[in-house]
mmCIF file of C-alpha atoms in Angstrom:
data_model
loop_
_atom_site.group_PDB
_atom_site.id
_atom_site.type_symbol
_atom_site.label_atom_id
_atom_site.label_comp_id
_atom_site.label_asym_id
_atom_site.label_seq_id
_atom_site.Cartn_x
_atom_site.Cartn_y
_atom_site.Cartn_z
ATOM 1 C CA MET L 1 13.217 -49.420 -30.431
ATOM 2 C CA SER L 2 16.159 -47.209 -31.371
ATOM 3 C CA GLN L 3 17.418 -44.515 -29.039
ATOM 4 C CA VAL L 4 16.545 -41.886 -31.682
ATOM 5 C CA ASN L 5 12.909 -43.054 -31.830
ATOM 6 C CA GLN L 6 12.660 -43.052 -28.022
ATOM 7 C CA SER L 7 13.988 -39.495 -27.904
ATOM 8 C CA THR L 8 11.538 -38.361 -30.594
ATOM 9 C CA GLN L 9 8.591 -39.982 -28.843
ATOM 10 C CA GLU L 10 9.548 -38.426 -25.507
ATOM 11 C CA GLN L 11 9.687 -35.006 -27.159
ATOM 12 C CA GLU L 12 6.302 -35.616 -28.763
ATOM 13 C CA ARG L 13 4.855 -36.734 -25.408
ATOM 14 C CA ARG L 14 6.092 -33.573 -23.684
ATOM 15 C CA TRP L 15 4.809 -31.278 -26.427
ATOM 16 C CA ARG L 16 1.388 -32.941 -26.363
ATOM 17 C CA LEU L 17 1.141 -32.290 -22.617
ATOM 18 C CA ILE L 18 2.258 -28.685 -23.091
ATOM 19 C CA LEU L 19 -0.146 -28.015 -25.976
ATOM 20 C CA GLY L 20 -3.008 -30.044 -24.532
ATOM 21 C CA GLN L 21 -3.294 -32.452 -27.476
ATOM 22 C CA ARG L 22 -3.971 -36.148 -26.949
ATOM 23 C CA PRO L 23 -2.353 -38.542 -29.412
ATOM 24 C CA GLU L 24 -4.797 -39.637 -32.116
ATOM 25 C CA GLN L 25 -3.769 -43.280 -31.806
ATOM 26 C CA ALA L 26 -5.486 -44.977 -28.860
ATOM 27 C CA ALA L 27 -3.105 -45.621 -25.960
ATOM 28 C CA PRO L 28 0.243 -45.531 -27.824
ATOM 29 C CA GLU L 29 3.153 -47.092 -25.990
ATOM 30 C CA TYR L 30 4.667 -43.764 -24.987
ATOM 31 C CA TRP L 31 1.368 -42.381 -23.567
ATOM 32 C CA SER L 32 0.836 -43.912 -20.119
ATOM 33 C CA SER L 33 -2.140 -43.735 -17.758
ATOM 34 C CA ASP L 34 -0.201 -41.157 -15.722
ATOM 35 C CA ASP L 35 0.225 -39.087 -18.872
ATOM 36 C CA GLU L 36 -3.519 -39.263 -19.424
ATOM 37 C CA ASN L 37 -4.166 -38.145 -15.831
ATOM 38 C CA MET L 38 -1.744 -35.224 -16.174
ATOM 39 C CA TYR L 39 -3.461 -34.293 -19.422
ATOM 40 C CA GLN L 40 -6.835 -34.305 -17.659
ATOM 41 C CA CYS L 41 -5.534 -32.074 -14.840
ATOM 42 C CA LEU L 42 -4.143 -29.537 -17.286
ATOM 43 C CA ASP L 43 -7.184 -29.795 -19.580
ATOM 44 C CA VAL L 44 -9.504 -28.725 -16.755
ATOM 45 C CA LEU L 45 -7.440 -25.586 -16.230
ATOM 46 C CA TYR L 46 -6.259 -24.604 -19.703
ATOM 47 C CA ASN L 47 -9.069 -25.787 -21.996
ATOM 48 C CA GLU L 48 -10.947 -22.582 -22.841
ATOM 49 C CA GLU L 49 -14.351 -24.301 -23.138
ATOM 50 C CA LYS L 50 -14.008 -26.060 -19.777
ATOM 51 C CA GLN L 51 -12.952 -22.806 -18.147
ATOM 52 C CA ARG L 52 -16.464 -21.473 -18.635
ATOM 53 C CA GLY L 53 -17.755 -24.269 -16.466
ATOM 54 C CA GLY L 54 -14.715 -24.343 -14.228
ATOM 55 C CA LEU L 55 -14.456 -26.840 -11.412
ATOM 56 C CA GLY L 56 -17.838 -25.783 -10.110
ATOM 57 C CA ARG L 57 -18.665 -25.367 -6.437
ATOM 58 C CA SER L 58 -18.250 -29.054 -5.685
ATOM 59 C CA SER L 59 -15.768 -29.400 -2.815
ATOM 60 C CA PRO L 60 -14.994 -33.093 -3.496
ATOM 61 C CA LYS L 61 -14.255 -32.312 -7.147
ATOM 62 C CA ILE L 62 -11.897 -29.452 -6.276
ATOM 63 C CA ALA L 63 -10.239 -31.511 -3.538
ATOM 64 C CA LYS L 64 -9.627 -34.370 -5.971
ATOM 65 C CA TRP L 65 -8.202 -31.994 -8.569
ATOM 66 C CA LEU L 66 -5.874 -30.463 -5.979
ATOM 67 C CA GLY L 67 -4.777 -33.912 -4.905
ATOM 68 C CA ASP L 68 -4.196 -34.957 -8.515
ATOM 69 C CA ILE L 69 -1.967 -32.028 -9.400
ATOM 70 C CA ARG L 70 0.110 -32.645 -6.278
ATOM 71 C CA GLN L 71 0.437 -36.309 -7.228
ATOM 72 C CA TYR L 72 1.525 -35.797 -10.818
ATOM 73 C CA PHE L 73 3.543 -32.576 -10.741
ATOM 74 C CA PRO L 74 6.514 -31.307 -8.681
ATOM 75 C CA SER L 75 5.933 -28.663 -6.023
ATOM 76 C CA SER L 76 7.243 -25.783 -8.153
ATOM 77 C CA VAL L 77 4.796 -26.663 -10.943
ATOM 78 C CA VAL L 78 1.916 -27.139 -8.472
ATOM 79 C CA GLN L 79 2.389 -23.568 -7.253
ATOM 80 C CA ILE L 80 2.161 -22.244 -10.822
ATOM 81 C CA ILE L 81 -0.948 -24.320 -11.550
ATOM 82 C CA GLN L 82 -2.658 -23.123 -8.361
ATOM 83 C CA LYS L 83 -1.879 -19.497 -9.175
ATOM 84 C CA ASP L 84 -3.239 -19.943 -12.713
ATOM 85 C CA ALA L 85 -6.341 -21.636 -11.308
ATOM 86 C CA LEU L 86 -7.100 -18.693 -9.057
ATOM 87 C CA GLU L 87 -6.853 -16.343 -12.012
ATOM 88 C CA ARG L 88 -8.365 -18.434 -14.819
ATOM 89 C CA LEU L 89 -11.085 -20.399 -13.037
ATOM 90 C CA ASN L 90 -11.992 -17.825 -10.375
ATOM 91 C CA LEU L 91 -11.334 -20.306 -7.582
ATOM 92 C CA GLN L 92 -11.390 -17.842 -4.702
ATOM 93 C CA GLN L 93 -14.308 -19.901 -3.445
ATOM 94 C CA MET L 94 -11.853 -22.776 -3.093
ATOM 95 C CA LEU L 95 -10.072 -20.847 -0.358
ATOM 96 C CA LEU L 96 -13.234 -20.457 1.669
ATOM 97 C CA GLU L 97 -13.529 -24.217 2.186
ATOM 98 C CA PRO L 98 -11.471 -25.454 5.205
ATOM 99 C CA GLU L 99 -11.150 -29.018 3.917
ATOM 100 C CA LEU L 100 -9.659 -27.738 0.662
ATOM 101 C CA LEU L 101 -7.026 -25.528 2.235
ATOM 102 C CA GLU L 102 -5.375 -28.577 3.754
ATOM 103 C CA ASN L 103 -4.658 -29.900 0.241
ATOM 104 C CA ILE L 104 -3.062 -26.764 -1.122
ATOM 105 C CA GLU L 105 0.675 -26.336 -1.708
ATOM 106 C CA VAL L 106 1.589 -23.246 0.291
ATOM 107 C CA ASP L 107 3.436 -20.379 -1.378
ATOM 108 C CA ILE L 108 3.543 -16.626 -0.978
ATOM 109 C CA HIS L 109 0.891 -16.028 -3.665
ATOM 110 C CA LEU L 110 -1.551 -18.305 -1.884
ATOM 111 C CA VAL L 111 -0.865 -16.602 1.449
ATOM 112 C CA SER L 112 -1.413 -13.215 -0.202
ATOM 113 C CA THR L 113 -4.757 -14.470 -1.516
ATOM 114 C CA LEU L 114 -5.765 -15.798 1.895
ATOM 115 C CA ILE L 115 -4.961 -12.457 3.488
ATOM 116 C CA GLY L 116 -6.936 -10.664 0.804
ATOM 117 C CA LEU L 117 -9.967 -12.907 1.484
ATOM 118 C CA ASN L 118 -9.473 -12.750 5.251
ATOM 119 C CA HIS L 119 -12.486 -10.546 5.926
ATOM 120 C CA LEU L 120 -14.788 -12.716 3.790
ATOM 121 C CA MET L 121 -13.994 -16.015 5.493
ATOM 122 C CA PRO L 122 -16.243 -17.695 8.032
ATOM 123 C CA ASP L 123 -14.548 -18.277 11.398
ATOM 124 C CA GLN L 124 -13.927 -21.981 10.827
ATOM 125 C CA THR L 125 -12.191 -21.319 7.515
ATOM 126 C CA LYS L 126 -10.208 -18.452 8.989
ATOM 127 C CA GLU L 127 -8.702 -20.770 11.598
ATOM 128 C CA THR L 128 -7.681 -23.204 8.871
ATOM 129 C CA ALA L 129 -6.288 -20.323 6.833
ATOM 130 C CA ARG L 130 -4.173 -19.243 9.809
ATOM 131 C CA ILE L 131 -2.649 -22.728 9.915
ATOM 132 C CA VAL L 132 -1.800 -22.481 6.222
ATOM 133 C CA VAL L 133 -0.316 -18.982 6.632
ATOM 134 C CA ARG L 134 1.706 -20.053 9.675
ATOM 135 C CA LYS L 135 3.236 -22.858 7.626
ATOM 136 C CA LEU L 136 4.719 -20.341 5.181
ATOM 137 C CA VAL L 137 5.681 -17.889 7.937
ATOM 138 C CA GLU L 138 7.611 -20.548 9.827
ATOM 139 C CA ASP L 139 9.348 -21.655 6.651
ATOM 140 C CA ILE L 140 10.498 -18.100 5.857
ATOM 141 C CA GLU L 141 11.501 -17.460 9.471
ATOM 142 C CA ARG L 142 13.534 -20.653 9.510
ATOM 143 C CA ARG L 143 15.348 -19.495 6.383
ATOM 144 C CA LEU L 144 15.956 -15.861 7.286
ATOM 145 C CA ARG L 145 15.688 -15.304 11.058
ATOM 146 C CA GLN L 146 19.272 -16.255 11.917
ATOM 147 C CA SER L 147 20.827 -14.099 9.202
ATOM 148 C CA LEU L 148 18.682 -11.103 10.205
ATOM 149 C CA GLU L 149 19.472 -11.471 13.909
ATOM 150 C CA GLN L 150 23.198 -11.875 13.248
ATOM 151 C CA ALA L 151 23.316 -8.940 10.841
ATOM 152 C CA ILE L 152 21.473 -6.568 13.158
ATOM 153 C CA GLN L 153 23.249 -7.625 16.343
ATOM 154 C CA GLY L 154 26.640 -7.413 14.659
ATOM 155 C CA SER L 155 25.935 -3.973 13.208
ATOM 156 C CA VAL L 156 24.599 -2.750 16.564
ATOM 157 C CA ASN L 157 27.781 -3.896 18.311
ATOM 158 C CA ARG L 158 29.951 -2.170 15.740
ATOM 159 C CA SER L 159 27.994 1.078 15.721
ATOM 160 C CA ALA L 160 27.832 1.132 19.518
ATOM 161 C CA HIS L 161 31.615 1.426 19.683
ATOM 162 C CA THR L 162 32.979 4.958 19.960
ATOM 163 C CA ARG L 163 36.423 6.541 19.989
ATOM 164 C CA ARG L 164 35.126 9.467 22.012
ATOM 165 C CA PRO L 165 33.742 8.076 25.258
ATOM 166 C CA LYS L 166 32.175 10.894 27.267
ATOM 167 C CA ARG L 167 32.884 9.480 30.713
ATOM 168 C CA ILE L 168 35.857 7.670 32.172
ATOM 169 C CA GLN L 169 33.676 4.688 33.089
ATOM 170 C CA ASP L 170 32.695 4.346 29.400
ATOM 171 C CA ILE L 171 36.313 3.675 28.339
ATOM 172 C CA ASN L 172 37.098 0.163 27.152
ATOM 173 C CA TRP L 173 40.543 -0.052 28.784
ATOM 174 C CA HIS L 174 41.561 -3.387 27.300
ATOM 175 C CA ARG L 175 40.877 -2.232 23.747
ATOM 176 C CA THR L 176 42.390 1.233 24.373
ATOM 177 C CA ILE L 177 45.656 -0.265 25.667
ATOM 178 C CA GLN L 178 45.801 -2.718 22.766
ATOM 179 C CA ALA L 179 45.349 0.045 20.220
ATOM 180 C CA ASN L 180 48.020 2.268 21.785
ATOM 181 C CA LEU L 181 50.860 -0.176 22.541
ATOM 182 C CA LYS L 182 52.911 1.472 19.812
ATOM 183 C CA HIS L 183 52.827 4.655 21.902
ATOM 184 C CA TRP L 184 54.632 3.073 24.881
ATOM 185 C CA GLN L 185 56.941 5.575 26.581
ATOM 186 C CA GLU L 186 59.839 3.702 28.125
ATOM 187 C CA GLU L 187 61.072 6.714 30.072
ATOM 188 C CA TYR L 188 57.765 7.154 31.883
ATOM 189 C CA LYS L 189 56.729 3.474 31.847
ATOM 190 C CA THR L 190 53.373 4.367 30.436
ATOM 191 C CA ILE L 191 51.285 4.474 27.272
ATOM 192 C CA ILE L 192 50.075 7.669 25.669
ATOM 193 C CA PRO L 193 46.467 6.885 24.622
ATOM 194 C CA GLU L 194 46.204 8.753 21.349
ATOM 195 C CA GLN L 195 43.055 6.741 20.560
ATOM 196 C CA LEU L 196 40.397 6.089 23.149
ATOM 197 C CA HIS L 197 37.975 3.206 22.691
ATOM 198 C CA GLY L 198 34.758 2.792 24.564
ATOM 199 C CA HIS L 199 31.000 2.392 24.515
ATOM 200 C CA PRO L 200 28.322 4.984 25.068
ATOM 201 C CA ARG L 201 26.039 4.588 28.053
ATOM 202 C CA GLN L 202 23.696 1.667 27.654
ATOM 203 C CA ARG L 203 20.105 2.401 26.849
ATOM 204 C CA SER L 204 17.077 0.297 25.970
ATOM 205 C CA SER L 205 17.839 0.250 22.239
ATOM 206 C CA LEU L 206 20.448 1.672 19.939
ATOM 207 C CA LYS L 207 18.168 2.206 16.935
ATOM 208 C CA ASP L 208 14.473 2.706 16.303
ATOM 209 C CA ILE L 209 13.184 1.043 13.132
ATOM 210 C CA VAL L 210 9.871 1.999 11.541
ATOM 211 C CA LEU L 211 8.498 -0.126 8.702
ATOM 212 C CA CYS L 212 5.810 1.730 6.750
ATOM 213 C CA VAL L 213 4.274 -0.713 4.279
ATOM 214 C CA ASP L 214 1.953 -0.052 1.358
ATOM 215 C CA GLN L 215 -0.802 -2.693 1.527
ATOM 216 C CA SER L 216 -2.305 -2.051 -1.900
ATOM 217 C CA GLY L 217 -2.944 -5.266 -3.818
ATOM 218 C CA SER L 218 0.180 -5.057 -6.000
ATOM 219 C CA MET L 219 2.380 -5.034 -2.885
ATOM 220 C CA ALA L 220 1.028 -8.298 -1.416
ATOM 221 C CA PRO L 221 4.297 -10.329 -1.314
ATOM 222 C CA SER L 222 6.091 -7.301 0.165
ATOM 223 C CA VAL L 223 3.498 -7.120 2.950
ATOM 224 C CA VAL L 224 4.088 -10.785 3.801
ATOM 225 C CA TYR L 225 7.875 -10.467 3.990
ATOM 226 C CA SER L 226 7.714 -7.103 5.803
ATOM 227 C CA SER L 227 5.439 -8.559 8.469
ATOM 228 C CA ILE L 228 7.773 -11.469 9.117
ATOM 229 C CA PHE L 229 10.887 -9.278 9.245
ATOM 230 C CA ALA L 230 9.149 -6.783 11.531
ATOM 231 C CA ALA L 231 8.199 -9.565 13.937
ATOM 232 C CA VAL L 232 11.771 -10.892 13.976
ATOM 233 C CA MET L 233 13.254 -7.434 14.558
ATOM 234 C CA ALA L 234 10.747 -6.785 17.335
ATOM 235 C CA SER L 235 12.270 -9.726 19.209
ATOM 236 C CA ILE L 236 15.783 -8.189 19.073
ATOM 237 C CA ARG L 237 16.332 -6.086 22.196
ATOM 238 C CA ALA L 238 19.032 -3.921 20.625
ATOM 239 C CA VAL L 239 16.460 -2.219 18.375
ATOM 240 C CA THR L 240 12.864 -1.108 18.756
ATOM 241 C CA THR L 241 10.555 -1.850 15.858
ATOM 242 C CA GLN L 242 7.265 -0.374 14.765
ATOM 243 C CA MET L 243 5.148 -1.435 11.780
ATOM 244 C CA VAL L 244 2.477 0.611 10.054
ATOM 245 C CA VAL L 245 0.499 -0.496 6.990
ATOM 246 C CA PHE L 246 -1.517 1.816 4.797
ATOM 247 C CA ASP L 247 -3.660 2.287 1.726
ATOM 248 C CA THR L 248 -5.916 5.338 2.075
ATOM 249 C CA GLN L 249 -6.275 4.372 5.735
ATOM 250 C CA ILE L 250 -3.563 3.658 8.283
ATOM 251 C CA VAL L 251 -3.271 0.677 10.627
ATOM 252 C CA ASP L 252 -0.570 0.539 13.315
ATOM 253 C CA LEU L 253 0.277 -3.136 13.743
ATOM 254 C CA THR L 254 3.062 -2.618 16.282
ATOM 255 C CA PRO L 255 1.045 -4.180 19.146
ATOM 256 C CA LEU L 256 0.733 -7.407 17.086
ATOM 257 C CA LEU L 257 4.425 -7.869 16.285
ATOM 258 C CA GLU L 258 4.776 -10.710 18.746
ATOM 259 C CA ASP L 259 3.189 -12.988 16.135
ATOM 260 C CA PRO L 260 3.689 -12.354 12.388
ATOM 261 C CA VAL L 261 0.525 -14.320 11.588
ATOM 262 C CA ASP L 262 -1.471 -11.839 13.675
ATOM 263 C CA VAL L 263 0.247 -9.047 11.786
ATOM 264 C CA LEU L 264 -0.672 -10.534 8.425
ATOM 265 C CA PHE L 265 -4.297 -11.008 9.377
ATOM 266 C CA GLY L 266 -4.325 -7.408 10.599
ATOM 267 C CA THR L 267 -3.707 -6.187 7.056
ATOM 268 C CA GLN L 268 -6.339 -5.732 4.375
ATOM 269 C CA LEU L 269 -4.788 -5.918 0.933
ATOM 270 C CA GLY L 270 -6.250 -3.647 -1.714
ATOM 271 C CA GLY L 271 -7.633 -0.146 -1.844
ATOM 272 C CA GLY L 272 -6.034 3.127 -2.889
ATOM 273 C CA THR L 273 -2.769 4.664 -1.724
ATOM 274 C CA ASP L 274 -2.021 7.765 0.332
ATOM 275 C CA ILE L 275 1.703 7.653 1.078
ATOM 276 C CA ALA L 276 1.897 11.226 2.351
ATOM 277 C CA LYS L 277 -0.737 10.537 4.994
ATOM 278 C CA ALA L 278 1.151 7.444 6.168
ATOM 279 C CA ILE L 279 4.476 9.269 6.414
ATOM 280 C CA LYS L 280 2.873 12.079 8.385
ATOM 281 C CA TYR L 281 1.429 9.532 10.818
ATOM 282 C CA CYS L 282 4.821 7.836 11.237
ATOM 283 C CA ARG L 283 6.551 11.162 11.848
ATOM 284 C CA GLY L 284 4.300 11.544 14.876
ATOM 285 C CA LYS L 285 5.536 8.173 16.204
ATOM 286 C CA ILE L 286 9.243 9.038 15.935
ATOM 287 C CA THR L 287 10.833 10.280 19.160
ATOM 288 C CA ARG L 288 14.558 9.944 18.318
ATOM 289 C CA PRO L 289 14.883 11.083 14.693
ATOM 290 C CA GLU L 290 18.674 10.897 14.511
ATOM 291 C CA ASP L 291 18.545 7.304 15.784
ATOM 292 C CA THR L 292 15.640 6.221 13.568
ATOM 293 C CA ILE L 293 15.667 4.198 10.356
ATOM 294 C CA PHE L 294 12.458 4.663 8.369
ATOM 295 C CA VAL L 295 11.875 1.874 5.817
ATOM 296 C CA LEU L 296 9.146 2.777 3.329
ATOM 297 C CA VAL L 297 7.929 -0.220 1.314
ATOM 298 C CA THR L 298 5.852 1.035 -1.617
ATOM 299 C CA ASP L 299 5.659 1.245 -5.402
ATOM 300 C CA LEU L 300 5.463 5.062 -4.971
ATOM 301 C CA CYS L 301 2.208 5.222 -6.948
ATOM 302 C CA GLU L 302 0.745 8.058 -4.904
ATOM 303 C CA GLY L 303 -3.036 8.327 -4.994
ATOM 304 C CA GLY L 304 -3.038 11.395 -2.768
ATOM 305 C CA SER L 305 -1.117 14.649 -3.064
ATOM 306 C CA GLU L 306 2.403 14.279 -4.462
ATOM 307 C CA GLN L 307 3.163 17.782 -3.195
ATOM 308 C CA GLN L 308 2.298 16.632 0.333
ATOM 309 C CA LEU L 309 4.295 13.434 -0.184
ATOM 310 C CA PHE L 310 7.532 15.298 -0.883
ATOM 311 C CA LYS L 311 6.794 17.856 1.826
ATOM 312 C CA GLN L 312 6.504 15.082 4.412
ATOM 313 C CA VAL L 313 9.614 13.322 3.104
ATOM 314 C CA ALA L 314 11.661 16.541 3.169
ATOM 315 C CA GLU L 315 10.596 17.328 6.726
ATOM 316 C CA MET L 316 11.434 13.805 7.844
ATOM 317 C CA LEU L 317 14.887 14.039 6.257
ATOM 318 C CA ASN L 318 15.516 17.452 7.787
ATOM 319 C CA SER L 319 14.734 16.085 11.240
ATOM 320 C CA GLY L 320 17.626 13.613 10.883
ATOM 321 C CA VAL L 321 15.703 10.426 10.103
ATOM 322 C CA GLN L 322 17.467 7.930 7.836
ATOM 323 C CA ILE L 323 15.072 6.875 5.040
ATOM 324 C CA VAL L 324 15.255 3.801 2.818
ATOM 325 C CA THR L 325 12.605 3.179 0.142
ATOM 326 C CA LEU L 326 12.016 -0.378 -1.064
ATOM 327 C CA LEU L 327 9.996 -0.528 -4.272
ATOM 328 C CA ALA L 328 9.359 -4.188 -3.489
ATOM 329 C CA LEU L 329 10.433 -6.719 -0.891
ATOM 330 C CA SER L 330 9.887 -9.942 -2.779
ATOM 331 C CA ASP L 331 11.511 -12.800 -4.688
ATOM 332 C CA GLU L 332 10.131 -11.536 -7.974
ATOM 333 C CA GLY L 333 11.862 -9.475 -10.648
ATOM 334 C CA THR L 334 11.757 -5.752 -11.296
ATOM 335 C CA PRO L 335 8.459 -4.482 -9.904
ATOM 336 C CA TYR L 336 6.080 -1.980 -11.412
ATOM 337 C CA TYR L 337 6.591 1.394 -9.749
ATOM 338 C CA ASP L 338 6.276 5.122 -10.387
ATOM 339 C CA ARG L 339 9.625 5.864 -12.015
ATOM 340 C CA GLU L 340 9.293 9.644 -11.804
ATOM 341 C CA ASN L 341 8.678 9.574 -8.049
ATOM 342 C CA ALA L 342 11.473 7.030 -7.603
ATOM 343 C CA GLN L 343 13.883 9.369 -9.393
ATOM 344 C CA LYS L 344 12.772 12.263 -7.176
ATOM 345 C CA PHE L 345 13.364 10.156 -4.051
ATOM 346 C CA ALA L 346 16.811 9.185 -5.318
ATOM 347 C CA ALA L 347 17.589 12.847 -6.064
ATOM 348 C CA LEU L 348 16.893 13.596 -2.391
ATOM 349 C CA GLY L 349 19.621 11.091 -1.485
ATOM 350 C CA ILE L 350 17.152 8.393 -0.420
ATOM 351 C CA PRO L 351 18.232 4.851 -1.411
ATOM 352 C CA THR L 352 15.363 3.638 -3.624
ATOM 353 C CA PHE L 353 15.333 0.141 -5.128
ATOM 354 C CA ALA L 354 13.703 -3.295 -5.016
ATOM 355 C CA CYS L 355 15.109 -5.750 -2.483
ATOM 356 C CA THR L 356 14.915 -9.525 -2.204
ATOM 357 C CA PRO L 357 14.232 -11.097 1.209
ATOM 358 C CA ASP L 358 17.726 -12.610 1.248
ATOM 359 C CA GLN L 359 19.264 -9.133 0.878
ATOM 360 C CA PHE L 360 17.186 -7.498 3.608
ATOM 361 C CA PRO L 361 19.291 -8.548 6.640
ATOM 362 C CA GLU L 362 22.478 -7.076 5.156
ATOM 363 C CA LEU L 363 20.564 -3.965 4.078
ATOM 364 C CA MET L 364 19.440 -3.339 7.660
ATOM 365 C CA ALA L 365 22.983 -3.910 8.939
ATOM 366 C CA LYS L 366 24.328 -1.279 6.521
ATOM 367 C CA ALA L 367 21.567 1.145 7.540
ATOM 368 C CA ILE L 368 22.303 0.714 11.258
ATOM 369 C CA GLU L 369 25.988 1.402 10.648
ATOM 370 C CA LYS L 370 25.042 4.396 8.445
ATOM 371 C CA GLN L 371 27.069 3.054 5.547
ATOM 372 C CA ASP L 372 26.509 4.058 1.913
ATOM 373 C CA ILE L 373 23.483 1.946 0.992
ATOM 374 C CA ASN L 374 23.496 3.027 -2.655
ATOM 375 C CA ALA L 375 27.094 1.811 -3.002
ATOM 376 C CA TRP L 376 26.142 -1.452 -1.291
ATOM 377 C CA TYR L 377 23.191 -1.949 -3.661
ATOM 378 C CA ALA L 378 25.367 -1.233 -6.714
ATOM 379 C CA ALA L 379 27.811 -3.889 -5.524
ATOM 380 C CA GLN L 380 24.937 -6.343 -5.111
ATOM 381 C CA GLN L 381 23.840 -5.709 -8.697
ATOM 382 C CA GLN L 382 27.348 -6.357 -9.988
ATOM 383 C CA LYS L 383 27.336 -9.783 -8.347
ATOM 384 C CA LYS L 384 24.345 -10.896 -10.422
#
């Protein structure tokens, strides 16, 4: 067989799988048994007539299908197929079966679904779901914990330094002498310290960080990442971290920050949105406004009073709190958000943009050092 014919047949094979069309000729040489099995997997999901019947409530049938797609497709494709299955075949019931969860390829969309179904699950399934969620949490922590810890600790060390130590015991003599060697006075055998270097008195934490996270359904991936980052930051002694989630109600998850899985299962995705109410609650939790970074994670689609929203934001700014608004904290592209409110936030001088998880550690470092976050974000965009 010529190379041209082989290439043509391979293209035809791929297009038949994509379009869901078996070859008319019985078992042609380029259509293997594996191809037939892949076709069957995709046919169950994307054939409109079979969708009406779906995979049914049969656990063995669903388990086999899940096993098949993992056998015949790479992990990235499996995640897409699972997400489509949840939407097209209404397979939420699949997630309520403990034996099925063990066969699922874990990704952030699945974890978001598990959290959303959390309150519907029987106890046995919930324990299995926690295992699945922990798998993703540990994977993200492994990828991002070190960079977040290094960024925050480094920024804390830099911002802790001062050139105006208030007490003589706060002076860093080694650094002060180094910086002033050029001012050596030979006649007096001494150095004139034009620049003093030192550290302020130590206290329990240099910065207070408050994460206020919108838990409406559209923000699900942001809730997952926020919970993990909050838990990591809570373990860093140089900062204190609080986390509040909200829809029309408010839940303070700060006591659960020791374990991000507990935090995630403390959320309840869905519902309306009252951002103003959440900000007002958080204002009551802030004791050191000038040393507080308030990170608001929301699409700014206010379901309550917009007048109250901007009143609360203005009062928080006037108290000295540093505010950053993340329209999304996820791996996905440009999120849906209320553009008019976003423009109003930006007009108040509040950095307002979507952020990927990989960017978050550096973002927090810039915030702690009180650098120009808008300039930093613009530079990030230019790198793309």
